[in-house]
CSV table of C-alpha atoms and ligand atoms in Angstrom, one decimal:
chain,number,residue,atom,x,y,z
A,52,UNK,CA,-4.8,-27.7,26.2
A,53,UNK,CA,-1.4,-27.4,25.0
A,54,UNK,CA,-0.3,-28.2,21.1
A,55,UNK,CA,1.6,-31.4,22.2
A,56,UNK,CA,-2.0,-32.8,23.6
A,57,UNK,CA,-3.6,-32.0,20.0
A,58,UNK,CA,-2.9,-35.4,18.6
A,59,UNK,CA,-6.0,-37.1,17.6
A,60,UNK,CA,-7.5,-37.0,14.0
A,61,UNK,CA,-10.7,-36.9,14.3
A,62,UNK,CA,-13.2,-38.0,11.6
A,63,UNK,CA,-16.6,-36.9,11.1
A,64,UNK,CA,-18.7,-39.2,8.8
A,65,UNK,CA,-21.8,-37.7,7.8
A,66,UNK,CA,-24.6,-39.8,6.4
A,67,UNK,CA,-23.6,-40.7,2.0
A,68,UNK,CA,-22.9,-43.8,0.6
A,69,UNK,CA,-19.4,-43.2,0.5
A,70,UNK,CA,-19.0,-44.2,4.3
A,71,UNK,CA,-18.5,-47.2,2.7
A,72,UNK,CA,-14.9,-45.6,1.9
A,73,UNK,CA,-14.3,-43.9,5.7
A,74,UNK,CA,-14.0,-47.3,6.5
A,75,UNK,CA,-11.0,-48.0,4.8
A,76,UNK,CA,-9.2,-44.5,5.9
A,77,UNK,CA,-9.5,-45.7,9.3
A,78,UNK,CA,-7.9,-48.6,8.6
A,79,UNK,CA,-4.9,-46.6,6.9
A,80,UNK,CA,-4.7,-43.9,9.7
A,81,UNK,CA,-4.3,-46.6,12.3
A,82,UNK,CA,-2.0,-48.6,10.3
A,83,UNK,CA,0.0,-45.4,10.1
A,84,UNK,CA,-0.1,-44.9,14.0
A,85,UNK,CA,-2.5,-42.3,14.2
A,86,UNK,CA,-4.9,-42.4,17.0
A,87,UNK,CA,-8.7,-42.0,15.2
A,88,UNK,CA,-11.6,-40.9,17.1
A,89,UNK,CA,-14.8,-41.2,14.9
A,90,UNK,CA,-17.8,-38.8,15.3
A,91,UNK,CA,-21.2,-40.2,13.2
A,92,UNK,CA,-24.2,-38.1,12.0
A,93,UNK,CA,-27.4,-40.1,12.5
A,94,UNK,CA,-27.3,-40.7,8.6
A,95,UNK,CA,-23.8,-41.8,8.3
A,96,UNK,CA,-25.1,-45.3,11.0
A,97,UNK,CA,-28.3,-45.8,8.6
A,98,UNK,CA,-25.0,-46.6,6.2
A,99,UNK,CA,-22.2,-48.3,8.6
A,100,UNK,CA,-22.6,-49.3,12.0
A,101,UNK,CA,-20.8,-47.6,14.6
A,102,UNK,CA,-19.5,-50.9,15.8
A,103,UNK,CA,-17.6,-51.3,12.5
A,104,UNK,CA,-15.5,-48.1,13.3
A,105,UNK,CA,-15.3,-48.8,16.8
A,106,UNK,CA,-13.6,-51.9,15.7
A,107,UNK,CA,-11.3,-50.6,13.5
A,108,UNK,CA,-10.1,-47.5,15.5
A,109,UNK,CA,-10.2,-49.3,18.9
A,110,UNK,CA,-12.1,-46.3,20.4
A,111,UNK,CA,-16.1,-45.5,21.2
A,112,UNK,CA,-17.9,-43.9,18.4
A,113,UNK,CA,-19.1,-40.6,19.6
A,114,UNK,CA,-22.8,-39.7,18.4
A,115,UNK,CA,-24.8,-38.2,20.6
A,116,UNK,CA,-24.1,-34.3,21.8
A,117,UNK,CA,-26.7,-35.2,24.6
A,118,UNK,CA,-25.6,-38.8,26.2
A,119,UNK,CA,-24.8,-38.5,29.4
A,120,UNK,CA,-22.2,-41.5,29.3
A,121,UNK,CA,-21.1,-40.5,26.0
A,122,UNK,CA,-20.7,-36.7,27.5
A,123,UNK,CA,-18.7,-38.0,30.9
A,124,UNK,CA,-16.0,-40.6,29.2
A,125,UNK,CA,-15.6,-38.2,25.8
A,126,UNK,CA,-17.1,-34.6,26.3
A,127,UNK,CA,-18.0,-32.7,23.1
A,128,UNK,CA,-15.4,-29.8,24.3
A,129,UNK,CA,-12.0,-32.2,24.8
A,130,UNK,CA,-13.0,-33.8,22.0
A,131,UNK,CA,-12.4,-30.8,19.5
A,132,UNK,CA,-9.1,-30.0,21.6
A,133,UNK,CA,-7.9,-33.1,20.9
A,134,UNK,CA,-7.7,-32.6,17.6
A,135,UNK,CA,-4.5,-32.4,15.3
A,136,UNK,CA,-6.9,-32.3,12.5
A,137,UNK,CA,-10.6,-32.4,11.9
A,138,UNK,CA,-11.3,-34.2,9.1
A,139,UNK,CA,-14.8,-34.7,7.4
A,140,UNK,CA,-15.3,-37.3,5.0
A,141,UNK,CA,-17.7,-37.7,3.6
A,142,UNK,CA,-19.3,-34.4,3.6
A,143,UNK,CA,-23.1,-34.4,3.0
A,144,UNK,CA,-24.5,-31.1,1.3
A,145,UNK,CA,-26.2,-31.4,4.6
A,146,UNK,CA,-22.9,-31.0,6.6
A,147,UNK,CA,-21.5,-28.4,4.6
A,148,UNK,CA,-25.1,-26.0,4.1
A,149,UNK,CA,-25.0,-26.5,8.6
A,150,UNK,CA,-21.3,-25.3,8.7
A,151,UNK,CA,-21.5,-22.3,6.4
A,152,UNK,CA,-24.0,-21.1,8.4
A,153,UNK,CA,-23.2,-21.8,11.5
A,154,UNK,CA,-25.0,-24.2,12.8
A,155,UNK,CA,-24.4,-27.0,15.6
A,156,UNK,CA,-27.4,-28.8,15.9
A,157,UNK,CA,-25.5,-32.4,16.4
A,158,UNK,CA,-22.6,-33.5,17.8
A,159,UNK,CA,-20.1,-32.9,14.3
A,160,UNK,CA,-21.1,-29.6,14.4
A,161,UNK,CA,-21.0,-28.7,17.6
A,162,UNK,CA,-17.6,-30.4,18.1
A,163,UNK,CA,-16.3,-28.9,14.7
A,164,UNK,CA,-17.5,-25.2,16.2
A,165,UNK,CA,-15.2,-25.6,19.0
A,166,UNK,CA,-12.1,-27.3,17.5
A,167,UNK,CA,-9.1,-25.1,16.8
A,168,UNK,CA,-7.8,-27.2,14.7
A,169,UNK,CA,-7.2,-27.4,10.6
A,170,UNK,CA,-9.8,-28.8,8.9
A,171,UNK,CA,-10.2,-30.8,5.7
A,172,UNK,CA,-13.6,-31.6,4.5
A,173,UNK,CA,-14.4,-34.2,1.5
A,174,UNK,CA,-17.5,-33.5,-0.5
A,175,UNK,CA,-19.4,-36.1,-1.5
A,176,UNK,CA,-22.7,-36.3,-3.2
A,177,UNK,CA,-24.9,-36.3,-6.6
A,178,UNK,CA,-23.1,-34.9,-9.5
A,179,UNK,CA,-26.2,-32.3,-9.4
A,180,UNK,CA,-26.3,-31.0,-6.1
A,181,UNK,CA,-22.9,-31.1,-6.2
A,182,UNK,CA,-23.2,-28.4,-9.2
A,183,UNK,CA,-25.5,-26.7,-7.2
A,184,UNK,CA,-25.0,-23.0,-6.9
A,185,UNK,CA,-25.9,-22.9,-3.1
A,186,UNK,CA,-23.5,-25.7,-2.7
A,187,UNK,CA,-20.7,-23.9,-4.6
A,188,UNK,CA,-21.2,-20.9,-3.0
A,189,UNK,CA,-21.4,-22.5,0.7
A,190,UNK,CA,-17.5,-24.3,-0.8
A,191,UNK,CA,-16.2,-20.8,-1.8
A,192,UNK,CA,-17.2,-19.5,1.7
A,193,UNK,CA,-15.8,-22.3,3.5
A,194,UNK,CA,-12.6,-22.1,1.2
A,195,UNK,CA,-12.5,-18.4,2.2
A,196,UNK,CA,-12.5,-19.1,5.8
A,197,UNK,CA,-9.6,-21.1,5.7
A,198,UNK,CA,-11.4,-24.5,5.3
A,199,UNK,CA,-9.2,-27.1,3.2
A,200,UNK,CA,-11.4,-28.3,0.7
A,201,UNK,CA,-10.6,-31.8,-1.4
A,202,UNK,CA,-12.4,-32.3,-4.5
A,203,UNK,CA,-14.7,-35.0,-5.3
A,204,UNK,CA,-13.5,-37.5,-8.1
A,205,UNK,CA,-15.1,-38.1,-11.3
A,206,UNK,CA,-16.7,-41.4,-12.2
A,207,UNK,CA,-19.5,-43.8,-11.6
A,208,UNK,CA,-21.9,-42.2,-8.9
A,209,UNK,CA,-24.0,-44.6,-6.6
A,210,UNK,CA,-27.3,-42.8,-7.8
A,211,UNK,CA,-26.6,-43.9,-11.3
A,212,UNK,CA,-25.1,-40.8,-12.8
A,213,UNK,CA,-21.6,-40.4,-13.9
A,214,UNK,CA,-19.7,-37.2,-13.4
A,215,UNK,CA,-17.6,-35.3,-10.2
A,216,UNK,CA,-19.2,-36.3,-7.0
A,217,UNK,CA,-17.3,-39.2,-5.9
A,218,UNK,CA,-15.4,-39.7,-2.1
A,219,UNK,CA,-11.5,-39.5,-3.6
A,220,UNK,CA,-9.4,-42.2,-2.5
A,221,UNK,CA,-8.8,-43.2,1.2
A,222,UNK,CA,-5.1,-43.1,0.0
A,223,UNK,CA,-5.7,-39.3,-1.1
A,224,UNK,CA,-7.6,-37.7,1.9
A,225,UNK,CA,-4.6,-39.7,4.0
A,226,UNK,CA,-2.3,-38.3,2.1
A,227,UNK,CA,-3.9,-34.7,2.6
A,228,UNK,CA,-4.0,-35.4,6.2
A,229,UNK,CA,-0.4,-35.9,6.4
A,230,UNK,CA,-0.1,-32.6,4.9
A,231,UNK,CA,-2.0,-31.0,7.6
A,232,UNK,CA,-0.7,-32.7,11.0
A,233,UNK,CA,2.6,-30.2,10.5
A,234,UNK,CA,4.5,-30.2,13.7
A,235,UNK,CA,4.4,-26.6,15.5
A,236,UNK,CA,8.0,-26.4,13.5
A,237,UNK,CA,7.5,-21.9,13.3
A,238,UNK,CA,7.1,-21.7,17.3
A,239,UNK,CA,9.7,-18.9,17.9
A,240,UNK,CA,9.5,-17.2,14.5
A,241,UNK,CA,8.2,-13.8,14.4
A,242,UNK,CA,6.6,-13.4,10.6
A,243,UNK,CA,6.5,-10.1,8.4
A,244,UNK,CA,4.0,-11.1,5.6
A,245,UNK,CA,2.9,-8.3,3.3
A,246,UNK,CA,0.2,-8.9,1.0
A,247,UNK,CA,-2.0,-7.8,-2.0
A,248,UNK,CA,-1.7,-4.7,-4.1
A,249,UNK,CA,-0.8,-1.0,-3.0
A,250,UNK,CA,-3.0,1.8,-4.2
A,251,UNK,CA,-1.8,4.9,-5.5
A,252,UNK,CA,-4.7,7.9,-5.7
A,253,UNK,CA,-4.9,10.5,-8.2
A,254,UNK,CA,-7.9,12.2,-6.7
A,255,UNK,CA,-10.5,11.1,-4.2
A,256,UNK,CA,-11.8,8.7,-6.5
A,257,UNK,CA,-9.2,7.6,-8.4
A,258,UNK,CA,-6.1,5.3,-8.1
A,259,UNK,CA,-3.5,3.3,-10.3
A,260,UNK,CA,-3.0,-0.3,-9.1
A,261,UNK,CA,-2.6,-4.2,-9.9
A,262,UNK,CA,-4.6,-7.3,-9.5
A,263,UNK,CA,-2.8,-8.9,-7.2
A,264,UNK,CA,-5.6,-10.8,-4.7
A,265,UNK,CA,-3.3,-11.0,-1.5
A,266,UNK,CA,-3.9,-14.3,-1.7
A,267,UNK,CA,-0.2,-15.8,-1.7
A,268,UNK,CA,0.7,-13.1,1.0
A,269,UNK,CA,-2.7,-14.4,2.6
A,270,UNK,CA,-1.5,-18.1,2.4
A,271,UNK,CA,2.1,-17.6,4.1
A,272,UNK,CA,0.1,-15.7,7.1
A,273,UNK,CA,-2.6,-18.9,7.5
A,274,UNK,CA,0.5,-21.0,7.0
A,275,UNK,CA,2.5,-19.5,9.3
A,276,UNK,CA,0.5,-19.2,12.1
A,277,UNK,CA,-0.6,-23.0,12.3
A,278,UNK,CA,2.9,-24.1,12.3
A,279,UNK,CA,3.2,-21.8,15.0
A,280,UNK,CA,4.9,-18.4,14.5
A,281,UNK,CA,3.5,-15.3,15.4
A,282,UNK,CA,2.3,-13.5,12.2
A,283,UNK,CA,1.9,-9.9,11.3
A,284,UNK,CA,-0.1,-9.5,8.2
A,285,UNK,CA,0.5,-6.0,6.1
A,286,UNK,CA,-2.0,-5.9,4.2
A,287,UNK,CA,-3.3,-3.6,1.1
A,288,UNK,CA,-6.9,-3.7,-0.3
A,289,UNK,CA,-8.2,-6.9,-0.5
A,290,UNK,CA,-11.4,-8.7,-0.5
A,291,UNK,CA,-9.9,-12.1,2.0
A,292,UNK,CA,-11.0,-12.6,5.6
A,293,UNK,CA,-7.9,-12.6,7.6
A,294,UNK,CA,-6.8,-15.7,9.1
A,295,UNK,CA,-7.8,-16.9,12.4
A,296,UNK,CA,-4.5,-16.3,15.1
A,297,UNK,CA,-2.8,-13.7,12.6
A,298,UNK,CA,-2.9,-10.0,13.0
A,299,UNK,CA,-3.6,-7.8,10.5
A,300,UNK,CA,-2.3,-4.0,9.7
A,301,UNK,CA,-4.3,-2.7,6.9
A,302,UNK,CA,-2.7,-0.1,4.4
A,303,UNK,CA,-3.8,1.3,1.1
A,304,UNK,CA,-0.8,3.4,-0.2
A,305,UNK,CA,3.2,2.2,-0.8
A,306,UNK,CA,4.2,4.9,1.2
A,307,UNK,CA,1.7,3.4,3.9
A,308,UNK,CA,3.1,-0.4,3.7
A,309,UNK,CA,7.1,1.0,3.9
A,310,UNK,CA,6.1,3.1,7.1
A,311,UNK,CA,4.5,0.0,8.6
A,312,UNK,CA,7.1,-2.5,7.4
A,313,UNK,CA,9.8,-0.6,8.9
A,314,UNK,CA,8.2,0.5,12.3
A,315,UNK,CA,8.2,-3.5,12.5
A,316,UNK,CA,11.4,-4.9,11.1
A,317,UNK,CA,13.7,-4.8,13.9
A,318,UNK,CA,11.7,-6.9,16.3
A,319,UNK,CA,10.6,-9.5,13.7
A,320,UNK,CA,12.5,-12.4,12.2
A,321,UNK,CA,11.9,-13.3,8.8
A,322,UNK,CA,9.8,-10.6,6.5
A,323,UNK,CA,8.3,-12.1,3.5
A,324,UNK,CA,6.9,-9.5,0.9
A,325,UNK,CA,4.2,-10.9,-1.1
A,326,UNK,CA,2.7,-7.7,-1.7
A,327,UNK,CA,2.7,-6.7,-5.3
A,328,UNK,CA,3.7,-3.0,-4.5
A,329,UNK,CA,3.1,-0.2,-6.9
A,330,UNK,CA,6.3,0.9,-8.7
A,331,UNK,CA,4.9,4.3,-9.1
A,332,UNK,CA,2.3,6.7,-7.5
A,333,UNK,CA,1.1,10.1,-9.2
A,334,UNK,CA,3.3,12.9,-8.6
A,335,UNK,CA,0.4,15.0,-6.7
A,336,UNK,CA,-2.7,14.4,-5.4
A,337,UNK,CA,-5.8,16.5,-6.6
A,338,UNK,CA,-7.8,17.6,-3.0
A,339,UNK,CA,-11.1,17.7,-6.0
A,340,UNK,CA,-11.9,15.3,-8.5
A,341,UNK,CA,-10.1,15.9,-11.7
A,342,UNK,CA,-12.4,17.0,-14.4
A,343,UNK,CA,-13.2,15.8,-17.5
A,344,UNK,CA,-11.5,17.6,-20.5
A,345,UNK,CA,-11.5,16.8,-24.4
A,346,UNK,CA,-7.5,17.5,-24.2
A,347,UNK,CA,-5.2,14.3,-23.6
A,348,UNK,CA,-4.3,13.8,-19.8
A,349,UNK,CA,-0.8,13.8,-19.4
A,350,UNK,CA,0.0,11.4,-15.8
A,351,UNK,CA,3.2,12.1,-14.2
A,352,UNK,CA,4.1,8.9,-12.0
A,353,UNK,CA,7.4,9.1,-9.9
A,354,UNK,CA,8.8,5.7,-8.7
A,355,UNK,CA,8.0,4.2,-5.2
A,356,UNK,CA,10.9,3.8,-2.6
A,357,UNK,CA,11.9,0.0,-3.0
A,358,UNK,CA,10.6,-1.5,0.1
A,359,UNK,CA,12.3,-5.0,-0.1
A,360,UNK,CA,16.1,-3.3,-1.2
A,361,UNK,CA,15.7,-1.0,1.6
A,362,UNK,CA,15.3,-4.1,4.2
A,363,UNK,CA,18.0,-6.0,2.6
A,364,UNK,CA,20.3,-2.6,3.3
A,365,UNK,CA,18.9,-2.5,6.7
A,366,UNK,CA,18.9,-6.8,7.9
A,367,UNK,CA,20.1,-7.5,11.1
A,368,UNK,CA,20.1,-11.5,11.3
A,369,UNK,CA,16.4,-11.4,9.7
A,370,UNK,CA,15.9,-14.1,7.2
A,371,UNK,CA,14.0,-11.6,4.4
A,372,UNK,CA,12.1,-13.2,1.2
A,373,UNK,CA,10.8,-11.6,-2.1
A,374,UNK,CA,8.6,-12.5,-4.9
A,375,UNK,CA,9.5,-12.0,-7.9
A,376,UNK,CA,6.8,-11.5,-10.8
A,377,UNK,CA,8.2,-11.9,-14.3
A,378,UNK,CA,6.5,-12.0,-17.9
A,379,UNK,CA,10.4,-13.0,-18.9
A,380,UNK,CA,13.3,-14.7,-18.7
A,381,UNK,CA,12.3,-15.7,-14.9
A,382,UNK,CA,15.2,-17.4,-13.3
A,383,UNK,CA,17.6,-14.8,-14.9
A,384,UNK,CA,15.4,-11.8,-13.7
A,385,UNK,CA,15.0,-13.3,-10.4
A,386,UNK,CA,17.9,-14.2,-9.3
A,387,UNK,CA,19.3,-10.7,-10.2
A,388,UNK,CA,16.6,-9.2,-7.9
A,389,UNK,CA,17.7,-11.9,-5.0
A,390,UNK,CA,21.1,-10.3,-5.4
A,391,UNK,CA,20.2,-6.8,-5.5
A,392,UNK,CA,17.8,-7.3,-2.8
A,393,UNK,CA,20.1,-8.8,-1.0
A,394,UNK,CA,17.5,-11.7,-0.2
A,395,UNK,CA,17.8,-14.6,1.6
A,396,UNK,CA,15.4,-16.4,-1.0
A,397,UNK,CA,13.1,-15.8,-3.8
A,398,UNK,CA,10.4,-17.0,-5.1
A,399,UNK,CA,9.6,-16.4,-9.0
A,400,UNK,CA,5.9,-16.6,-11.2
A,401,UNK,CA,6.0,-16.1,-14.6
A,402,UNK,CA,2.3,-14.7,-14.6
A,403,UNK,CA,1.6,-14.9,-18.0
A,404,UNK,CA,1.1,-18.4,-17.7
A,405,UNK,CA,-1.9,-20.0,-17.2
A,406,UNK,CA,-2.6,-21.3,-13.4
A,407,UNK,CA,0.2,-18.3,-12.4
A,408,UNK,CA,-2.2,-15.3,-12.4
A,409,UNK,CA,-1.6,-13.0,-9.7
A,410,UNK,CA,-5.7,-13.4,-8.7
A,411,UNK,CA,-5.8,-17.7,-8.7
A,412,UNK,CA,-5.8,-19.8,-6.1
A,413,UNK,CA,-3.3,-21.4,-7.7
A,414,UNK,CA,1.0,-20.9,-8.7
A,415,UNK,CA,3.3,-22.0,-10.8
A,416,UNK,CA,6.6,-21.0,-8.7
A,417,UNK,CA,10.4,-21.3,-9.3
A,418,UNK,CA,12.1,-20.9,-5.7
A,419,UNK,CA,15.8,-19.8,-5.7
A,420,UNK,CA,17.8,-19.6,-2.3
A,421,UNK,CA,20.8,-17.0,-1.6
A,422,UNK,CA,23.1,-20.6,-1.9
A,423,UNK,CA,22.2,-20.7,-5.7
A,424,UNK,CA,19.4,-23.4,-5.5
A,425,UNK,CA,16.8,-23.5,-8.1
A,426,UNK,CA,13.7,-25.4,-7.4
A,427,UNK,CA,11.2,-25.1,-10.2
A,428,UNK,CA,7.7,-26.6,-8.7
A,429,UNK,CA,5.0,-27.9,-10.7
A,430,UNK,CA,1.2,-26.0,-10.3
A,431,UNK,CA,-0.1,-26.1,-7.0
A,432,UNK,CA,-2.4,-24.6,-4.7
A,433,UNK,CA,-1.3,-21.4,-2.8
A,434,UNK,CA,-1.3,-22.9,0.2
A,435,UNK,CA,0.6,-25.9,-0.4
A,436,UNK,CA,3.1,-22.8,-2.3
A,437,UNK,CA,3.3,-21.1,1.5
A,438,UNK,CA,4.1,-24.6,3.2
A,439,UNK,CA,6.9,-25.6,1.1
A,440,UNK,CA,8.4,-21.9,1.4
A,441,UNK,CA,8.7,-22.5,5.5
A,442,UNK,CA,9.8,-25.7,4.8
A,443,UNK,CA,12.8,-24.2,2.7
A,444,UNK,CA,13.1,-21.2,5.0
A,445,UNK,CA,13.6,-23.8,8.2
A,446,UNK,CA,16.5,-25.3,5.8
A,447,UNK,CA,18.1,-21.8,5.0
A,448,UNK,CA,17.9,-21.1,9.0
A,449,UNK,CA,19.5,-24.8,9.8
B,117,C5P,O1,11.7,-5.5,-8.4
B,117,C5P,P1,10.3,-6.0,-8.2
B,117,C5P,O2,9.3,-5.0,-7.9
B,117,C5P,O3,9.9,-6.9,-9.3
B,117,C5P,O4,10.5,-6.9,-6.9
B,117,C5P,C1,9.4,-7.6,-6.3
B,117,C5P,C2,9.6,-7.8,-4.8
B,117,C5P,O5,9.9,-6.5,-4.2
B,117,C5P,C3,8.4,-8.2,-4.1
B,117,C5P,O6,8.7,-9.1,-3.1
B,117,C5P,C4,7.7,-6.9,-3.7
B,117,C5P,O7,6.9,-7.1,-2.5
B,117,C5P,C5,8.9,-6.1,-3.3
B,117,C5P,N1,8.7,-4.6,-3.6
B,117,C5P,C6,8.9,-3.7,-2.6
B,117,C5P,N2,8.8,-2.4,-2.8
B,117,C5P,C7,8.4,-1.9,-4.0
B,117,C5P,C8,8.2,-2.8,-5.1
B,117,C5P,C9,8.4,-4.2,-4.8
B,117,C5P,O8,9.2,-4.1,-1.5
B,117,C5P,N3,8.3,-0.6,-4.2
């Protein structure tokens, strides 16, 4: 099906009390022009009646994986590739244990293993099982694979308890949904994303690196490639699943990234290096492991060839992006690298502060363009970082 067909958000309420509250997003998404198709678990219509979101969305309620009518006018398969998004609020613990491990044993599931498109799920449940360990877990697995996630609200809780567990706000999931229903605005864009840390080795069990987590660099490529561009992912070490559509080129050493970096530079058309590469690697490389002494071990590092201030020498109509991680003075540091670089844009953490860390899934960023502007963004998550970064890059390329 192609992209343009993918227009439908479609909204999987699983069986909580807070279906009380999908209800009223239905009623904002159509008031907002968005065609709603509705998928209910069994437990979501002992809560609302599918005739109350038929209403509303002007469409059947799809519920059964194994209705013939249902199967011949909606069809579990054109149902996920009609999807702009795939939203699922609320979320059952239920909903979320059967998609972490892969199950499709009812028509959400089954239609949310076959959709291609981005997905947003909204927990909502008991402030304990939220807390749950096996709950948590299953939400950092999901998170890993690319899942958004929106966290429950605190407050009042249907079963009596207060605490984090509530649906959020129609008006916030809409306004998430917004965020996710990008238009394919990259098609055409061929993306050089490198990501996480380089490692150096001493010997062949020792190496000098950094905490970077790749997960920025990992961000941009999951970014990228759902607005549309084809992405290249350089990657070093890391311990992220690569994203679904993006293709990855694992390295380990500096020397490693700037080989594959520059076997690829001329064909692509905008290289962003996330990658927090080594400065230095040790001058020689011990074939055995180096022994233990009781003398001081003297470490000779020489620097690493500049990757980023060798592209900027080398650009050819390529739109090329840097990070820029400080501990001081950050605009003034930064925007002397964007003009030594020779950078199209920059984008500048001071990581010393907290929600900044080079391992979070979170950043404090200060984005500065070759044309001097200076956009200092308030904490946010990595992804919605990556988004805003292609929506500046479209703006340096218009
Ligand atoms: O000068 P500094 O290392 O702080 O610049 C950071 C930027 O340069 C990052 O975008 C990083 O990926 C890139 N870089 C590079 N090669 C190096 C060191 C950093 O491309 N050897």
């Amino acid at each position: 099906m192609a992209d343009n067909e993918r227009t439908n958000v479609v909204l999987g309420v699983s069986g909580g009390i807070a279906c009380y509250k999908a209800v009223e997003l239905v009623r904002l998404l159509v008031k907002e022009g968005y065609p709603v198709q509705v998928i209910m678990t069994r437990g979501a219509m002992e809560f609302v009646a599918p005739l109350t979101f038929q209403t509303l969305s002007g469409r059947p309620v799809a519920t059964e994986t194994f209705n013939l009518t249902q199967e011949s006018e909606i069809g579990h398969i054109n149902l996920a590739d009609s999807a702009a998004v795939f939203v699922i609020a609320p979320a059952t613990a239920n909903v979320i244990g059967k998609i972490t491990a892969g199950i499709a044993d009812d028509l959400l599931t089954t239609v949310l293993m076959a959709t291609q498109a981005p997905v947003l799920i909204a927990p909502a449940m008991n402030i304990h099982m939220y807390e749950n360990p096996v709950l948590q877990e299953n939400l950092r697995k999901l998170r890993r694979l690319g899942y958004h996630l929106i966290e429950p609200a605190e407050g009042y809780l249907a079963c009596g308890y207060e605490g984090k567990g509530r649906l959020p706000d129609p008006e916030a999931i809409l306004e998430q949904i917004r965020g996710l229903i990008k238009k394919k605005d990259l098609l055409g864009e061929k993306l050089l994303i490198t990501a996480g840390p380089s490692r150096e080795p001493l010997d062949p069990v020792r190496y000098i690196s950094n905490r970077s987590s790749g997960k920025m660099g990992y961000a941009l490529a999951r970014a990228g490639s759902r607005r549309g561009a084809e992405v290249l992912l350089i990657s070093g070490p890391t311990a992220l699943e690569p994203p679904a559509g993006v293709k990855l080129m694992p390295v380990t050493t500096a020397a490693e990234m700037r080989h594959a970096v520059l076997d690829e530079f001329a064909t692509c058309t905008a290289v962003i290096m996330a990658a927090a590469v080594a400065d230095y690697h040790p001058v020689g490389f011990s074939q055995q492991k180096i022994k233990r002494d009781k003398k001081p071990f003297d470490l000779r590092l020489e620097p690493n060839p500049d990757i980023l201030k060798e592209l900027g020498e080398k650009k050819n109509g390529q739109l090329l992006i840097g990070f820029a991680a400080e501990t001081e003075n950050l605009t003034a540091n930064a925007q002397k690298k964007l003009h030594a670089k020779n950078l199209d844009m920059i984008i500048a953490n001071d990581v010393t502060k907290e929600g900044s860390s080079f391992d979070g899934d979170t950043n404090i960023v200060t984005i500065i363009d070759r044309g001097g502007a200076i956009r200092s963004l308030p904490l946010m998550s990595k992804d919605e970082v990556a988004d805003l970064i292609f929506d500046y890059l479209l703006t340096l390329r218009h």
